[in-house]
Amino acid sequence: MHTLKIDKLTVEIENKIILKEFSLTVNTGETHIIMGPNGVGKSTLLKTIMGDDNYKILSGRIYYDDIDITNYKTDEKARLGIFLSMQYPIEIEGVTNADFLRTASLSKDKENFKLYSLIKDIDKNVNDLKMDPEMVHRGLNVGFSGGERKKNEILQMNILKPNIVMLDEIDSGLDVDSLKIIGENVTEYHKNNESALLLITHYQRLLDYIKPDFVHIVYDGKIIKNGDNKLVNVIEKNGYEKIIDDYLKNSKTDIGEK
Ligand code: ADP
Ligand code: MG
């Protein structure tokens, strides 16, 4: 079993504090869903975990098992088996998808790398994800539609086989068929590889395919409420207002008591 532990992380961007002593522990075999209004810092959390140095960690630590990875570079984190599919996957002109997958696979496990197995693995997954095989030889995400980019991220996950899988709004921009393909593929991957899933989503529809163990609502830089799948239905029906009101009332009393 592996564990990703986020311990009282405070993160700043452009002189603005986004996460305030944010804590969360995720074990392999578990599925966690992060929800919350726009702009509360959900993407910031995942990008900080992955080592995006635009985000400045003011205090707190990140651990992978017993290793303090707070200051690890993104590629070192990737080699440990941490993976992030970004909300807006970027285009990289001049690097084909195939090149990218080969380089990443090589750098992850040079000793066991076999080009033939990689090609077979790519073929199988392109087919499973119902992607156009020709995309493998195009520039990374160059000219890809939103949905095609999301599928390409899931292709990378399947090839690189991370054990901590973070997906930022993987369901945005997907048509119903692609949503089903990706939802089922991620669930299958999670079962076969005993990964830890940490997903950001706004909608129940993704959770028709991926069953969460834990649901966390983020607001004011931290998790303000924990629950299970039922919490998603509550939010779908009533929005975040009541949960936020309750949180604000409680935090006011806290201050009053101090
Ligand atoms: P969420 O994913 O919850 O919608 P984000 O983590 O993307 O929110 O953003 C949290 C806050 O940080 C927002 O107010 C956003 O404008 C700000 N922010 C994020 N990235 C940057 C950046 N690169 N430069 C300036 N502000 C940023
Ligand atoms: Mg976001």
Tab-separated table of C-alpha atoms and ligand atoms in Angstrom:
chain	number	residue	atom	x	y	z
A	1	MET	CA	0.000	0.000	0.000
A	2	HIS	CA	1.118	3.559	-0.705
A	3	THR	CA	-0.002	6.778	0.950
A	4	LEU	CA	-0.014	10.396	-0.150
A	5	LYS	CA	-0.246	12.668	2.853
A	6	ILE	CA	-0.849	16.387	2.599
A	7	ASP	CA	-0.087	17.930	5.954
A	8	LYS	CA	-1.282	21.465	6.740
A	9	LEU	CA	-0.280	22.873	3.390
A	10	THR	CA	-0.415	26.640	2.965
A	11	VAL	CA	0.063	27.773	-0.631
A	12	GLU	CA	0.360	31.177	-2.212
A	13	ILE	CA	0.187	32.442	-5.772
A	14	GLU	CA	0.707	36.053	-6.846
A	15	ASN	CA	0.797	37.146	-3.185
A	16	LYS	CA	-2.592	35.584	-2.567
A	17	ILE	CA	-2.973	32.708	-0.119
A	18	ILE	CA	-5.080	30.011	-1.758
A	19	LEU	CA	-4.702	26.948	0.479
A	20	LYS	CA	-4.658	27.431	4.259
A	21	GLU	CA	-3.318	24.515	6.287
A	22	PHE	CA	-4.942	22.065	3.901
A	23	SER	CA	-4.714	18.443	5.055
A	24	LEU	CA	-5.737	15.190	3.362
A	25	THR	CA	-4.480	11.598	3.353
A	26	VAL	CA	-5.088	9.311	0.391
A	27	ASN	CA	-4.222	5.591	0.352
A	28	THR	CA	-3.925	3.276	-2.624
A	29	GLY	CA	-7.185	1.407	-3.167
A	30	GLU	CA	-9.237	4.485	-2.255
A	31	THR	CA	-11.198	6.946	-4.389
A	32	HIS	CA	-11.465	10.542	-3.167
A	33	ILE	CA	-13.547	13.252	-4.824
A	34	ILE	CA	-12.763	16.917	-4.333
A	35	MET	CA	-15.595	19.347	-4.977
A	36	GLY	CA	-16.176	23.022	-4.312
A	37	PRO	CA	-17.129	26.308	-5.975
A	38	ASN	CA	-14.979	27.757	-8.763
A	39	GLY	CA	-11.765	29.439	-7.739
A	40	VAL	CA	-11.393	27.880	-4.266
A	41	GLY	CA	-8.064	26.221	-5.057
A	42	LYS	CA	-8.901	22.700	-6.208
A	43	SER	CA	-6.569	22.818	-9.227
A	44	THR	CA	-4.003	24.665	-7.102
A	45	LEU	CA	-3.953	21.697	-4.724
A	46	LEU	CA	-3.244	19.124	-7.428
A	47	LYS	CA	-0.686	21.301	-9.232
A	48	THR	CA	1.125	21.976	-5.948
A	49	ILE	CA	1.215	18.252	-5.167
A	50	MET	CA	2.672	17.630	-8.635
A	51	GLY	CA	5.366	20.257	-8.068
A	52	ASP	CA	4.290	23.204	-10.222
A	53	ASP	CA	6.652	25.885	-8.931
A	54	ASN	CA	4.342	28.776	-9.805
A	55	TYR	CA	2.667	27.848	-6.536
A	56	LYS	CA	4.664	28.719	-3.473
A	57	ILE	CA	4.444	26.468	-0.417
A	58	LEU	CA	4.617	28.746	2.637
A	59	SER	CA	4.264	25.984	5.198
A	60	GLY	CA	3.209	22.345	5.541
A	61	ARG	CA	4.592	19.166	3.999
A	62	ILE	CA	3.705	16.565	1.379
A	63	TYR	CA	4.662	12.929	2.018
A	64	TYR	CA	4.685	9.888	-0.231
A	65	ASP	CA	4.829	6.958	2.185
A	66	ASP	CA	7.639	8.016	4.525
A	67	ILE	CA	9.386	10.232	1.999
A	68	ASP	CA	9.060	13.990	2.369
A	69	ILE	CA	8.460	15.037	-1.256
A	70	THR	CA	7.560	18.668	-0.544
A	71	ASN	CA	10.565	19.934	-2.485
A	72	TYR	CA	10.785	17.190	-5.102
A	73	LYS	CA	10.729	18.259	-8.739
A	74	THR	CA	7.809	17.202	-10.922
A	75	ASP	CA	9.814	14.515	-12.746
A	76	GLU	CA	10.985	12.997	-9.453
A	77	LYS	CA	7.385	12.843	-8.285
A	78	ALA	CA	6.326	11.265	-11.581
A	79	ARG	CA	8.992	8.592	-11.170
A	80	LEU	CA	7.565	7.727	-7.743
A	81	GLY	CA	4.265	7.029	-9.504
A	82	ILE	CA	2.353	10.275	-9.011
A	83	PHE	CA	0.331	11.375	-12.024
A	84	LEU	CA	-1.690	14.501	-12.786
A	85	SER	CA	-4.115	14.998	-15.622
A	86	MET	CA	-4.513	18.767	-15.812
A	87	GLN	CA	-7.805	20.597	-16.198
A	88	TYR	CA	-6.468	22.145	-19.403
A	89	PRO	CA	-3.901	19.777	-20.997
A	90	ILE	CA	-1.400	21.797	-23.004
A	91	GLU	CA	-0.244	21.428	-26.597
A	92	ILE	CA	3.394	20.645	-27.267
A	93	GLU	CA	4.368	21.272	-30.845
A	94	GLY	CA	7.242	19.172	-32.189
A	95	VAL	CA	6.888	16.273	-29.728
A	96	THR	CA	4.634	13.501	-30.976
A	97	ASN	CA	2.449	11.556	-28.617
A	98	ALA	CA	4.481	8.451	-29.373
A	99	ASP	CA	7.785	10.238	-28.580
A	100	PHE	CA	6.341	11.545	-25.356
A	101	LEU	CA	5.110	8.131	-24.196
A	102	ARG	CA	8.419	6.484	-25.123
A	103	THR	CA	10.529	9.097	-23.313
A	104	ALA	CA	8.302	9.054	-20.231
A	105	SER	CA	8.265	5.230	-20.087
A	106	LEU	CA	12.030	5.073	-20.510
A	107	SER	CA	12.660	7.594	-17.807
A	108	LYS	CA	10.298	5.790	-15.432
A	109	ASP	CA	11.829	2.323	-15.785
A	110	LYS	CA	14.845	2.141	-18.061
A	111	GLU	CA	15.860	-1.407	-17.121
A	112	ASN	CA	12.573	-3.050	-18.021
A	113	PHE	CA	11.788	-0.870	-21.023
A	114	LYS	CA	10.867	-2.786	-24.185
A	115	LEU	CA	9.836	-0.810	-27.240
A	116	TYR	CA	7.768	-3.660	-28.655
A	117	SER	CA	5.695	-4.041	-25.454
A	118	LEU	CA	5.180	-0.281	-25.357
A	119	ILE	CA	3.848	-0.232	-28.916
A	120	LYS	CA	1.499	-3.114	-28.158
A	121	ASP	CA	0.347	-1.405	-24.970
A	122	ILE	CA	-0.325	1.867	-26.820
A	123	ASP	CA	-2.276	0.038	-29.568
A	124	LYS	CA	-4.421	-1.767	-27.035
A	125	ASN	CA	-5.221	1.363	-25.066
A	126	VAL	CA	-5.891	3.534	-28.125
A	127	ASN	CA	-8.356	0.883	-29.172
A	128	ASP	CA	-9.970	0.601	-25.702
A	129	LEU	CA	-10.360	4.376	-25.509
A	130	LYS	CA	-11.754	4.490	-29.054
A	131	MET	CA	-9.150	7.049	-30.114
A	132	ASP	CA	-8.079	7.597	-33.691
A	133	PRO	CA	-4.823	5.548	-34.030
A	134	GLU	CA	-3.370	8.339	-36.140
A	135	MET	CA	-3.357	10.625	-33.061
A	136	VAL	CA	-0.432	8.729	-31.595
A	137	HIS	CA	1.805	10.174	-34.289
A	138	ARG	CA	0.551	13.736	-34.059
A	139	GLY	CA	2.103	16.485	-31.924
A	140	LEU	CA	1.127	16.163	-28.275
A	141	ASN	CA	-2.454	17.456	-28.084
A	142	VAL	CA	-1.835	19.630	-31.160
A	143	GLY	CA	-5.218	20.345	-32.726
A	144	PHE	CA	-6.914	17.893	-30.355
A	145	SER	CA	-10.459	18.724	-29.240
A	146	GLY	CA	-11.145	19.102	-25.511
A	147	GLY	CA	-12.498	15.559	-25.315
A	148	GLU	CA	-9.600	14.108	-27.326
A	149	ARG	CA	-7.129	15.742	-24.928
A	150	LYS	CA	-8.873	14.170	-21.970
A	151	LYS	CA	-8.685	10.748	-23.615
A	152	ASN	CA	-5.024	11.349	-24.341
A	153	GLU	CA	-4.421	12.010	-20.632
A	154	ILE	CA	-6.080	8.692	-19.788
A	155	LEU	CA	-3.930	7.000	-22.423
A	156	GLN	CA	-0.845	8.351	-20.622
A	157	MET	CA	-2.155	7.069	-17.300
A	158	ASN	CA	-2.624	3.594	-18.742
A	159	ILE	CA	0.873	3.525	-20.245
A	160	LEU	CA	2.762	5.036	-17.291
A	161	LYS	CA	0.821	3.068	-14.656
A	162	PRO	CA	1.029	5.518	-11.753
A	163	ASN	CA	-0.203	4.508	-8.309
A	164	ILE	CA	-1.379	7.966	-7.236
A	165	VAL	CA	-3.744	9.192	-9.957
A	166	MET	CA	-4.988	12.788	-9.828
A	167	LEU	CA	-7.539	13.829	-12.456
A	168	ASP	CA	-8.641	17.460	-12.643
A	169	GLU	CA	-12.112	17.743	-14.191
A	170	ILE	CA	-11.490	14.787	-16.475
A	171	ASP	CA	-15.215	14.891	-17.345
A	172	SER	CA	-15.278	18.468	-18.669
A	173	GLY	CA	-15.804	18.792	-22.390
A	174	LEU	CA	-16.714	15.130	-22.882
A	175	ASP	CA	-19.707	13.898	-24.862
A	176	VAL	CA	-21.809	11.189	-23.175
A	177	ASP	CA	-20.093	8.319	-25.010
A	178	SER	CA	-16.588	9.575	-24.179
A	179	LEU	CA	-17.633	10.152	-20.568
A	180	LYS	CA	-18.712	6.505	-20.351
A	181	ILE	CA	-15.500	5.250	-21.989
A	182	ILE	CA	-13.277	7.315	-19.699
A	183	GLY	CA	-15.328	6.592	-16.573
A	184	GLU	CA	-15.231	2.842	-17.170
A	185	ASN	CA	-11.564	2.904	-18.181
A	186	VAL	CA	-10.496	4.749	-15.014
A	187	THR	CA	-12.518	2.354	-12.831
A	188	GLU	CA	-10.943	-0.635	-14.589
A	189	TYR	CA	-7.481	0.860	-14.144
A	190	HIS	CA	-8.135	1.536	-10.464
A	191	LYS	CA	-9.242	-2.089	-9.904
A	192	ASN	CA	-6.364	-3.685	-11.787
A	193	ASN	CA	-3.605	-1.474	-10.396
A	194	GLU	CA	-4.895	-0.749	-6.881
A	195	SER	CA	-4.247	2.922	-7.459
A	196	ALA	CA	-5.287	5.842	-5.300
A	197	LEU	CA	-7.714	8.099	-7.173
A	198	LEU	CA	-7.980	11.790	-6.349
A	199	LEU	CA	-10.536	13.380	-8.635
A	200	ILE	CA	-11.899	16.872	-9.006
A	201	THR	CA	-15.348	17.070	-10.495
A	202	HIS	CA	-18.445	19.245	-10.386
A	203	TYR	CA	-20.958	16.623	-11.413
A	204	GLN	CA	-22.577	13.401	-10.298
A	205	ARG	CA	-22.506	12.086	-13.885
A	206	LEU	CA	-18.835	11.002	-13.663
A	207	LEU	CA	-19.681	9.191	-10.434
A	208	ASP	CA	-22.152	6.996	-12.298
A	209	TYR	CA	-18.992	5.194	-13.425
A	210	ILE	CA	-16.486	5.889	-10.662
A	211	LYS	CA	-17.639	5.103	-7.124
A	212	PRO	CA	-16.096	7.374	-4.494
A	213	ASP	CA	-15.163	6.236	-1.005
A	214	PHE	CA	-14.772	9.797	0.239
A	215	VAL	CA	-16.089	13.185	-0.894
A	216	HIS	CA	-14.443	16.398	0.319
A	217	ILE	CA	-15.821	19.920	-0.067
A	218	VAL	CA	-13.174	22.635	-0.353
A	219	TYR	CA	-13.787	26.247	0.638
A	220	ASP	CA	-11.719	28.936	2.322
A	221	GLY	CA	-8.481	27.085	1.554
A	222	LYS	CA	-9.375	23.844	3.284
A	223	ILE	CA	-11.789	20.930	3.468
A	224	ILE	CA	-14.923	22.171	5.213
A	225	LYS	CA	-16.997	19.026	4.902
A	226	ASN	CA	-16.386	15.305	4.367
A	227	GLY	CA	-18.884	12.730	3.233
A	228	ASP	CA	-19.577	9.931	0.819
A	229	ASN	CA	-21.471	9.651	-2.464
A	230	LYS	CA	-24.660	10.937	-0.833
A	231	LEU	CA	-23.016	14.320	-0.313
A	232	VAL	CA	-22.647	14.663	-4.089
A	233	ASN	CA	-26.403	14.243	-4.506
A	234	VAL	CA	-27.059	16.861	-1.836
A	235	ILE	CA	-24.809	19.343	-3.651
A	236	GLU	CA	-26.317	18.498	-7.012
A	237	LYS	CA	-29.737	19.354	-5.538
A	238	ASN	CA	-28.985	22.301	-3.211
A	239	GLY	CA	-25.614	23.705	-4.277
A	240	TYR	CA	-22.896	24.680	-1.801
A	241	GLU	CA	-24.716	27.506	-0.036
A	242	LYS	CA	-25.936	25.673	3.054
A	243	ILE	CA	-22.631	23.875	3.630
A	244	ILE	CA	-20.744	27.168	3.346
A	245	ASP	CA	-23.213	28.968	5.648
A	246	ASP	CA	-22.821	26.254	8.295
A	247	TYR	CA	-19.049	26.473	7.994
A	248	LEU	CA	-19.061	30.267	8.336
A	249	LYS	CA	-21.373	30.125	11.378
A	250	ASN	CA	-19.124	27.569	13.077
A	251	SER	CA	-15.926	29.424	12.312
A	252	LYS	CA	-17.448	32.621	13.741
A	253	THR	CA	-18.290	30.841	17.014
A	254	ASP	CA	-14.731	29.524	17.087
A	255	ILE	CA	-13.348	33.042	16.941
A	256	GLY	CA	-15.853	34.185	19.589
A	257	GLU	CA	-14.771	31.451	21.970
A	258	LYS	CA	-11.101	32.186	21.668
B	1	ADP	P1	-10.417	25.906	-8.797
B	1	ADP	O1	-9.661	24.814	-9.489
B	1	ADP	O2	-10.929	25.511	-7.445
B	1	ADP	O3	-11.515	26.475	-9.636
B	1	ADP	P2	-7.854	27.292	-8.897
B	1	ADP	O4	-7.006	26.435	-8.017
B	1	ADP	O5	-7.652	27.161	-10.358
B	1	ADP	O6	-9.393	27.109	-8.503
B	1	ADP	O7	-7.612	28.806	-8.518
B	1	ADP	C1	-7.661	29.279	-7.179
B	1	ADP	C2	-7.412	30.778	-7.152
B	1	ADP	O8	-6.051	31.038	-7.487
B	1	ADP	C3	-8.242	31.575	-8.141
B	1	ADP	O9	-8.604	32.775	-7.527
B	1	ADP	C4	-7.314	31.799	-9.290
B	1	ADP	O10	-7.625	32.972	-9.985
B	1	ADP	C5	-5.970	31.908	-8.589
B	1	ADP	N1	-4.869	31.452	-9.457
B	1	ADP	C6	-4.641	30.179	-9.852
B	1	ADP	N2	-3.562	30.096	-10.655
B	1	ADP	C7	-3.096	31.380	-10.778
B	1	ADP	C8	-2.012	31.976	-11.469
B	1	ADP	N3	-1.169	31.229	-12.218
B	1	ADP	N4	-1.850	33.308	-11.356
B	1	ADP	C9	-2.678	34.044	-10.595
B	1	ADP	N5	-3.714	33.547	-9.919
B	1	ADP	C10	-3.936	32.235	-9.998
B	2	MG	MG	-9.810	24.031	-11.375
